[in-house]
Amino acid sequence: MRDFLPRDAAIKRNVETVLAELFAKWGYNEVITPAVEYLDTLAAGSKNNMEKHMFKFFDKNNRTLALRNEMTTSIARLVSSRMRLDNLPLKLSYICKVYRYEQAQTGRQCEFYQAGVELMGNSDPSGDAEVIALAIKSMLQTGLRKFQVCIGQVQFINGLMQKWNLTDNEQKNIRIALEKHDLVKLAEIVETSNLSSTAQENLKQLPLLHGGEEILTKASAMANNDESIKAINDLRTVYTFLKSYGVTDYVVFDLGVIRDFGYYTGTVFEIYVPGMGSPLCGGGRYDNLLENFGKHLPATGFALGLERLMLALADQGKIDNLINSKENYVAYADGHIAEAIEKALWLRAAGEITELADKAQSFTEAEYYCQTKGYLNLVYLQ
C-alpha cells in the first residue's frame, strides 16, 4: 500500500474529476458500495479463483468478511437487491479503492484505485460498442494519446472447441494457455490431441489473429459452428458502431485476447500503452454474473487502473495538464493581516488558488516562500 504526496494526490484527484464528469455526460450514474462485503458475496462473482487474493477477516459473530477485490460483483449485488425494479438499461459508474493480496507490480499494489462503468440490461452489440467507446474517450479525455484497444470474443473460441469435441480437460488447458499467451504450451496441447491437422493448425493460429478488420474475414473462414459465426458477426457490428463513435483508429482485433473464460461470455477488450506490460484497462460482456444474485440480466463494462493511467500520462508527457497551478501567495507586513485576509478571500471568490501567509513576513521572506512553493504571483500588503 502507498501514500500519495500532495502533487500525486492532486493529479489523482484531477484524473478522477475528469472521468467522473465524462461518465456523467454519457448518462452513467455513480454508485458507492461498502469496502467490506461478506466473503460469500464476493466469491459468488469471483473471476479466475480470485478468493485466494482477497483480504479476509471475521466480524464479532464469526462471519467471514473481505475487502472488495473489484467493483463489478458488489454492483451486481446492489442491482439485484436494491435496484431490481428500476427501468432498464442501468448505466452505473464508480471511482474507488479495491484490494488484492498479490505481489506488487508496476502501477498496482495491494491497495489500488479503479474507475469504471457497468451497463446492465443491454444484450446487443451496441452496448459493447458504447462501453468500448467510453473507455477510449476516457483515455483521450485525461490526455492520453498513445494506446491501443485489443478486442476479442470468448464465444468464438468456445464454439470452435466444442465443435472439435475436445475433452473438458483439453478445453481447460487450452484456455489457460490462451489466457497466459503461452504459445509453447498451446502447441504441446494441440499436438497431443486427436484433432485433425486442419483443426490443429487453426487452433495454433488463434493467438496470431491480430490486426484490423481483415482479421474478421480470416476468423470467419475458421468459424465452423453457429456460436463462432455469431461471435464474428457481433464483432463486425461492434466495429460498425465504433466507426460511428469515431474511435476505430485506436482499435485492433486480437482473438487471442481471452481474459477469464469462466466469467466473460462475449466481446472482451484490453487497452495497452507502450512500455507497460499489463493492460491499463480491461472489460467485456459478462451475462451470467447477476444470476448468482437471483436476477438474470445481460451486462458489460470496464475497469481502468488510475495509478497505471497516471504512469502512462507521465510517460507520454501529459501529466502537467493535471497539476493545479498555484496562483497567489498573499503575504503581509506587521499590522496588515486584516487587509491580507480580505484580499485572500477576494481572490478565492474569483476562483483563484490562494494561500495566506500564517504570520507577518518581510518582502524578502515572502518572495522566497512564494518561489519555493511554486506560486505564480506574490501579493504583498504593507
PDB file of N, CA and C in Angstrom, residues 256-321:
ATOM      1  N   GLY A 256      -6.835 -13.578 -29.670  1.00  0.00           N
ATOM      2  CA  GLY A 256      -6.109 -14.226 -28.587  1.00  0.00           C
ATOM      3  C   GLY A 256      -6.347 -13.549 -27.254  1.00  0.00           C
ATOM      4  N   VAL A 257      -7.046 -12.391 -27.265  1.00  0.00           N
ATOM      5  CA  VAL A 257      -7.413 -11.728 -26.007  1.00  0.00           C
ATOM      6  C   VAL A 257      -8.601 -12.475 -25.428  1.00  0.00           C
ATOM      7  N   ILE A 258      -8.387 -13.125 -24.308  1.00  0.00           N
ATOM      8  CA  ILE A 258      -9.394 -14.022 -23.755  1.00  0.00           C
ATOM      9  C   ILE A 258      -9.963 -13.489 -22.451  1.00  0.00           C
ATOM     10  N   ARG A 259      -9.082 -12.951 -21.575  1.00  0.00           N
ATOM     11  CA  ARG A 259      -9.455 -12.641 -20.203  1.00  0.00           C
ATOM     12  C   ARG A 259      -9.940 -13.920 -19.511  1.00  0.00           C
ATOM     13  N   ASP A 260     -10.964 -13.879 -18.715  1.00  0.00           N
ATOM     14  CA  ASP A 260     -11.356 -15.046 -17.927  1.00  0.00           C
ATOM     15  C   ASP A 260     -12.522 -15.775 -18.597  1.00  0.00           C
ATOM     16  N   PHE A 261     -12.264 -16.983 -19.078  1.00  0.00           N
ATOM     17  CA  PHE A 261     -13.299 -17.759 -19.768  1.00  0.00           C
ATOM     18  C   PHE A 261     -14.512 -18.030 -18.887  1.00  0.00           C
ATOM     19  N   GLY A 262     -14.258 -18.274 -17.599  1.00  0.00           N
ATOM     20  CA  GLY A 262     -15.349 -18.647 -16.721  1.00  0.00           C
ATOM     21  C   GLY A 262     -16.228 -17.477 -16.324  1.00  0.00           C
ATOM     22  N   TYR A 263     -15.821 -16.281 -16.660  1.00  0.00           N
ATOM     23  CA  TYR A 263     -16.538 -15.072 -16.240  1.00  0.00           C
ATOM     24  C   TYR A 263     -17.133 -14.336 -17.434  1.00  0.00           C
ATOM     25  N   TYR A 264     -16.309 -14.091 -18.435  1.00  0.00           N
ATOM     26  CA  TYR A 264     -16.777 -13.343 -19.599  1.00  0.00           C
ATOM     27  C   TYR A 264     -17.509 -14.251 -20.573  1.00  0.00           C
ATOM     28  N   THR A 265     -18.490 -13.686 -21.291  1.00  0.00           N
ATOM     29  CA  THR A 265     -19.375 -14.500 -22.119  1.00  0.00           C
ATOM     30  C   THR A 265     -19.441 -14.040 -23.570  1.00  0.00           C
ATOM     31  N   GLY A 266     -18.738 -12.980 -23.932  1.00  0.00           N
ATOM     32  CA  GLY A 266     -18.827 -12.478 -25.300  1.00  0.00           C
ATOM     33  C   GLY A 266     -17.649 -11.603 -25.653  1.00  0.00           C
ATOM     34  N   THR A 267     -17.930 -10.410 -26.141  1.00  0.00           N
ATOM     35  CA  THR A 267     -16.885  -9.471 -26.536  1.00  0.00           C
ATOM     36  C   THR A 267     -16.089  -9.024 -25.316  1.00  0.00           C
ATOM     37  N   VAL A 268     -14.764  -9.053 -25.450  1.00  0.00           N
ATOM     38  CA  VAL A 268     -13.865  -8.610 -24.380  1.00  0.00           C
ATOM     39  C   VAL A 268     -12.838  -7.667 -24.995  1.00  0.00           C
ATOM     40  N   PHE A 269     -12.208  -6.851 -24.157  1.00  0.00           N
ATOM     41  CA  PHE A 269     -11.187  -5.948 -24.683  1.00  0.00           C
ATOM     42  C   PHE A 269     -10.199  -5.559 -23.598  1.00  0.00           C
ATOM     43  N   GLU A 270      -9.011  -5.159 -24.038  1.00  0.00           N
ATOM     44  CA  GLU A 270      -7.966  -4.649 -23.164  1.00  0.00           C
ATOM     45  C   GLU A 270      -7.311  -3.458 -23.835  1.00  0.00           C
ATOM     46  N   ILE A 271      -6.845  -2.506 -23.013  1.00  0.00           N
ATOM     47  CA  ILE A 271      -6.172  -1.323 -23.531  1.00  0.00           C
ATOM     48  C   ILE A 271      -4.727  -1.337 -23.048  1.00  0.00           C
ATOM     49  N   TYR A 272      -3.808  -1.224 -23.999  1.00  0.00           N
ATOM     50  CA  TYR A 272      -2.378  -1.244 -23.698  1.00  0.00           C
ATOM     51  C   TYR A 272      -1.727   0.067 -24.118  1.00  0.00           C
ATOM     52  N   VAL A 273      -0.663   0.417 -23.389  1.00  0.00           N
ATOM     53  CA  VAL A 273       0.154   1.567 -23.752  1.00  0.00           C
ATOM     54  C   VAL A 273       1.595   1.100 -23.907  1.00  0.00           C
ATOM     55  N   PRO A 274       2.395   1.788 -24.733  1.00  0.00           N
ATOM     56  CA  PRO A 274       3.797   1.388 -24.911  1.00  0.00           C
ATOM     57  C   PRO A 274       4.555   1.420 -23.585  1.00  0.00           C
ATOM     58  N   GLY A 275       5.368   0.395 -23.375  1.00  0.00           N
ATOM     59  CA  GLY A 275       6.216   0.352 -22.199  1.00  0.00           C
ATOM     60  C   GLY A 275       5.577  -0.207 -20.951  1.00  0.00           C
ATOM     61  N   MET A 276       4.319  -0.605 -21.026  1.00  0.00           N
ATOM     62  CA  MET A 276       3.634  -1.177 -19.865  1.00  0.00           C
ATOM     63  C   MET A 276       3.123  -2.557 -20.257  1.00  0.00           C
ATOM     64  N   GLY A 277       3.638  -3.588 -19.605  1.00  0.00           N
ATOM     65  CA  GLY A 277       3.311  -4.942 -19.991  1.00  0.00           C
ATOM     66  C   GLY A 277       1.902  -5.381 -19.648  1.00  0.00           C
ATOM     67  N   SER A 278       1.327  -4.787 -18.621  1.00  0.00           N
ATOM     68  CA  SER A 278      -0.026  -5.160 -18.199  1.00  0.00           C
ATOM     69  C   SER A 278      -1.036  -4.168 -18.768  1.00  0.00           C
ATOM     70  N   PRO A 279      -2.279  -4.621 -19.004  1.00  0.00           N
ATOM     71  CA  PRO A 279      -3.271  -3.703 -19.560  1.00  0.00           C
ATOM     72  C   PRO A 279      -3.600  -2.566 -18.602  1.00  0.00           C
ATOM     73  N   LEU A 280      -3.839  -1.412 -19.185  1.00  0.00           N
ATOM     74  CA  LEU A 280      -4.239  -0.231 -18.439  1.00  0.00           C
ATOM     75  C   LEU A 280      -5.723  -0.289 -18.078  1.00  0.00           C
ATOM     76  N   CYS A 281      -6.467  -0.944 -18.932  1.00  0.00           N
ATOM     77  CA  CYS A 281      -7.925  -1.009 -18.796  1.00  0.00           C
ATOM     78  C   CYS A 281      -8.382  -2.314 -19.413  1.00  0.00           C
ATOM     79  N   GLY A 282      -9.452  -2.883 -18.889  1.00  0.00           N
ATOM     80  CA  GLY A 282      -9.981  -4.117 -19.451  1.00  0.00           C
ATOM     81  C   GLY A 282     -11.449  -4.289 -19.110  1.00  0.00           C
ATOM     82  N   GLY A 283     -12.119  -5.065 -19.925  1.00  0.00           N
ATOM     83  CA  GLY A 283     -13.532  -5.299 -19.647  1.00  0.00           C
ATOM     84  C   GLY A 283     -14.146  -6.200 -20.689  1.00  0.00           C
ATOM     85  N   GLY A 284     -15.471  -6.244 -20.671  1.00  0.00           N
ATOM     86  CA  GLY A 284     -16.180  -7.072 -21.630  1.00  0.00           C
ATOM     87  C   GLY A 284     -17.541  -7.490 -21.113  1.00  0.00           C
ATOM     88  N   ARG A 285     -18.143  -8.413 -21.854  1.00  0.00           N
ATOM     89  CA  ARG A 285     -19.508  -8.860 -21.554  1.00  0.00           C
ATOM     90  C   ARG A 285     -19.486 -10.014 -20.560  1.00  0.00           C
ATOM     91  N   TYR A 286     -20.368  -9.891 -19.539  1.00  0.00           N
ATOM     92  CA  TYR A 286     -20.463 -10.927 -18.502  1.00  0.00           C
ATOM     93  C   TYR A 286     -21.944 -11.176 -18.194  1.00  0.00           C
ATOM     94  N   ASP A 287     -22.616 -11.894 -19.068  1.00  0.00           N
ATOM     95  CA  ASP A 287     -24.077 -12.025 -18.995  1.00  0.00           C
ATOM     96  C   ASP A 287     -24.577 -12.955 -17.899  1.00  0.00           C
ATOM     97  N   ASN A 288     -23.696 -13.704 -17.243  1.00  0.00           N
ATOM     98  CA  ASN A 288     -24.159 -14.700 -16.269  1.00  0.00           C
ATOM     99  C   ASN A 288     -23.985 -14.276 -14.813  1.00  0.00           C
ATOM    100  N   LEU A 289     -23.286 -13.182 -14.567  1.00  0.00           N
ATOM    101  CA  LEU A 289     -22.940 -12.833 -13.185  1.00  0.00           C
ATOM    102  C   LEU A 289     -24.159 -12.574 -12.317  1.00  0.00           C
ATOM    103  N   LEU A 290     -25.106 -11.804 -12.804  1.00  0.00           N
ATOM    104  CA  LEU A 290     -26.219 -11.403 -11.946  1.00  0.00           C
ATOM    105  C   LEU A 290     -27.135 -12.553 -11.574  1.00  0.00           C
ATOM    106  N   GLU A 291     -27.059 -13.663 -12.326  1.00  0.00           N
ATOM    107  CA  GLU A 291     -27.836 -14.843 -11.943  1.00  0.00           C
ATOM    108  C   GLU A 291     -27.416 -15.360 -10.578  1.00  0.00           C
ATOM    109  N   ASN A 292     -26.157 -15.137 -10.206  1.00  0.00           N
ATOM    110  CA  ASN A 292     -25.687 -15.570  -8.891  1.00  0.00           C
ATOM    111  C   ASN A 292     -26.396 -14.846  -7.764  1.00  0.00           C
ATOM    112  N   PHE A 293     -27.021 -13.725  -8.083  1.00  0.00           N
ATOM    113  CA  PHE A 293     -27.734 -12.936  -7.071  1.00  0.00           C
ATOM    114  C   PHE A 293     -29.235 -12.934  -7.319  1.00  0.00           C
ATOM    115  N   GLY A 294     -29.693 -13.865  -8.164  1.00  0.00           N
ATOM    116  CA  GLY A 294     -31.124 -14.055  -8.339  1.00  0.00           C
ATOM    117  C   GLY A 294     -31.775 -13.194  -9.389  1.00  0.00           C
ATOM    118  N   LYS A 295     -31.004 -12.544 -10.246  1.00  0.00           N
ATOM    119  CA  LYS A 295     -31.604 -11.702 -11.284  1.00  0.00           C
ATOM    120  C   LYS A 295     -30.851 -11.909 -12.587  1.00  0.00           C
ATOM    121  N   HIS A 296     -31.527 -12.419 -13.601  1.00  0.00           N
ATOM    122  CA  HIS A 296     -30.870 -12.597 -14.897  1.00  0.00           C
ATOM    123  C   HIS A 296     -30.853 -11.261 -15.626  1.00  0.00           C
ATOM    124  N   LEU A 297     -29.655 -10.814 -15.981  1.00  0.00           N
ATOM    125  CA  LEU A 297     -29.529  -9.511 -16.635  1.00  0.00           C
ATOM    126  C   LEU A 297     -28.226  -9.502 -17.436  1.00  0.00           C
ATOM    127  N   PRO A 298     -28.299  -9.286 -18.739  1.00  0.00           N
ATOM    128  CA  PRO A 298     -27.057  -9.172 -19.512  1.00  0.00           C
ATOM    129  C   PRO A 298     -26.293  -7.927 -19.088  1.00  0.00           C
ATOM    130  N   ALA A 299     -24.981  -7.972 -19.206  1.00  0.00           N
ATOM    131  CA  ALA A 299     -24.192  -6.840 -18.713  1.00  0.00           C
ATOM    132  C   ALA A 299     -22.841  -6.785 -19.402  1.00  0.00           C
ATOM    133  N   THR A 300     -22.299  -5.592 -19.459  1.00  0.00           N
ATOM    134  CA  THR A 300     -20.950  -5.379 -19.965  1.00  0.00           C
ATOM    135  C   THR A 300     -20.372  -4.156 -19.258  1.00  0.00           C
ATOM    136  N   GLY A 301     -19.052  -4.045 -19.224  1.00  0.00           N
ATOM    137  CA  GLY A 301     -18.446  -2.914 -18.525  1.00  0.00           C
ATOM    138  C   GLY A 301     -16.939  -2.941 -18.642  1.00  0.00           C
ATOM    139  N   PHE A 302     -16.297  -1.991 -17.976  1.00  0.00           N
ATOM    140  CA  PHE A 302     -14.836  -1.960 -17.947  1.00  0.00           C
ATOM    141  C   PHE A 302     -14.362  -1.355 -16.642  1.00  0.00           C
ATOM    142  N   ALA A 303     -13.105  -1.636 -16.313  1.00  0.00           N
ATOM    143  CA  ALA A 303     -12.424  -1.025 -15.172  1.00  0.00           C
ATOM    144  C   ALA A 303     -11.047  -0.586 -15.635  1.00  0.00           C
ATOM    145  N   LEU A 304     -10.642   0.596 -15.215  1.00  0.00           N
ATOM    146  CA  LEU A 304      -9.292   1.073 -15.535  1.00  0.00           C
ATOM    147  C   LEU A 304      -8.565   1.405 -14.246  1.00  0.00           C
ATOM    148  N   GLY A 305      -7.267   1.167 -14.252  1.00  0.00           N
ATOM    149  CA  GLY A 305      -6.443   1.424 -13.072  1.00  0.00           C
ATOM    150  C   GLY A 305      -5.933   2.854 -13.076  1.00  0.00           C
ATOM    151  N   LEU A 306      -6.265   3.615 -12.042  1.00  0.00           N
ATOM    152  CA  LEU A 306      -5.887   5.025 -12.015  1.00  0.00           C
ATOM    153  C   LEU A 306      -4.388   5.211 -11.880  1.00  0.00           C
ATOM    154  N   GLU A 307      -3.734   4.408 -11.039  1.00  0.00           N
ATOM    155  CA  GLU A 307      -2.282   4.550 -10.896  1.00  0.00           C
ATOM    156  C   GLU A 307      -1.568   4.247 -12.215  1.00  0.00           C
ATOM    157  N   ARG A 308      -2.017   3.222 -12.913  1.00  0.00           N
ATOM    158  CA  ARG A 308      -1.408   2.903 -14.206  1.00  0.00           C
ATOM    159  C   ARG A 308      -1.663   4.015 -15.217  1.00  0.00           C
ATOM    160  N   LEU A 309      -2.857   4.572 -15.186  1.00  0.00           N
ATOM    161  CA  LEU A 309      -3.161   5.690 -16.075  1.00  0.00           C
ATOM    162  C   LEU A 309      -2.257   6.871 -15.783  1.00  0.00           C
ATOM    163  N   MET A 310      -2.034   7.167 -14.514  1.00  0.00           N
ATOM    164  CA  MET A 310      -1.138   8.269 -14.146  1.00  0.00           C
ATOM    165  C   MET A 310       0.290   8.019 -14.632  1.00  0.00           C
ATOM    166  N   LEU A 311       0.758   6.771 -14.507  1.00  0.00           N
ATOM    167  CA  LEU A 311       2.091   6.433 -15.003  1.00  0.00           C
ATOM    168  C   LEU A 311       2.180   6.619 -16.518  1.00  0.00           C
ATOM    169  N   ALA A 312       1.144   6.192 -17.223  1.00  0.00           N
ATOM    170  CA  ALA A 312       1.138   6.325 -18.679  1.00  0.00           C
ATOM    171  C   ALA A 312       1.104   7.786 -19.098  1.00  0.00           C
ATOM    172  N   LEU A 313       0.322   8.591 -18.397  1.00  0.00           N
ATOM    173  CA  LEU A 313       0.255  10.021 -18.704  1.00  0.00           C
ATOM    174  C   LEU A 313       1.610  10.690 -18.473  1.00  0.00           C
ATOM    175  N   ALA A 314       2.262  10.313 -17.385  1.00  0.00           N
ATOM    176  CA  ALA A 314       3.587  10.880 -17.100  1.00  0.00           C
ATOM    177  C   ALA A 314       4.582  10.458 -18.175  1.00  0.00           C
ATOM    178  N   ASP A 315       4.530   9.202 -18.601  1.00  0.00           N
ATOM    179  CA  ASP A 315       5.466   8.692 -19.609  1.00  0.00           C
ATOM    180  C   ASP A 315       5.262   9.393 -20.948  1.00  0.00           C
ATOM    181  N   GLN A 316       4.020   9.787 -21.242  1.00  0.00           N
ATOM    182  CA  GLN A 316       3.727  10.459 -22.503  1.00  0.00           C
ATOM    183  C   GLN A 316       3.786  11.981 -22.390  1.00  0.00           C
ATOM    184  N   GLY A 317       4.278  12.488 -21.246  1.00  0.00           N
ATOM    185  CA  GLY A 317       4.441  13.928 -21.074  1.00  0.00           C
ATOM    186  C   GLY A 317       3.143  14.691 -20.977  1.00  0.00           C
ATOM    187  N   LYS A 318       2.089  14.037 -20.465  1.00  0.00           N
ATOM    188  CA  LYS A 318       0.770  14.665 -20.401  1.00  0.00           C
ATOM    189  C   LYS A 318       0.340  14.991 -18.975  1.00  0.00           C
ATOM    190  N   ILE A 319       1.260  14.863 -18.034  1.00  0.00           N
ATOM    191  CA  ILE A 319       0.858  14.998 -16.636  1.00  0.00           C
ATOM    192  C   ILE A 319       0.750  16.452 -16.197  1.00  0.00           C
ATOM    193  N   ASP A 320       1.493  17.373 -16.852  1.00  0.00           N
ATOM    194  CA  ASP A 320       1.491  18.771 -16.419  1.00  0.00           C
ATOM    195  C   ASP A 320       0.103  19.393 -16.504  1.00  0.00           C
ATOM    196  N   ASN A 321      -0.704  18.930 -17.458  1.00  0.00           N
ATOM    197  CA  ASN A 321      -2.055  19.471 -17.602  1.00  0.00           C
ATOM    198  C   ASN A 321      -2.952  19.110 -16.430  1.00  0.00           C
TER     199      ASN A 321
END
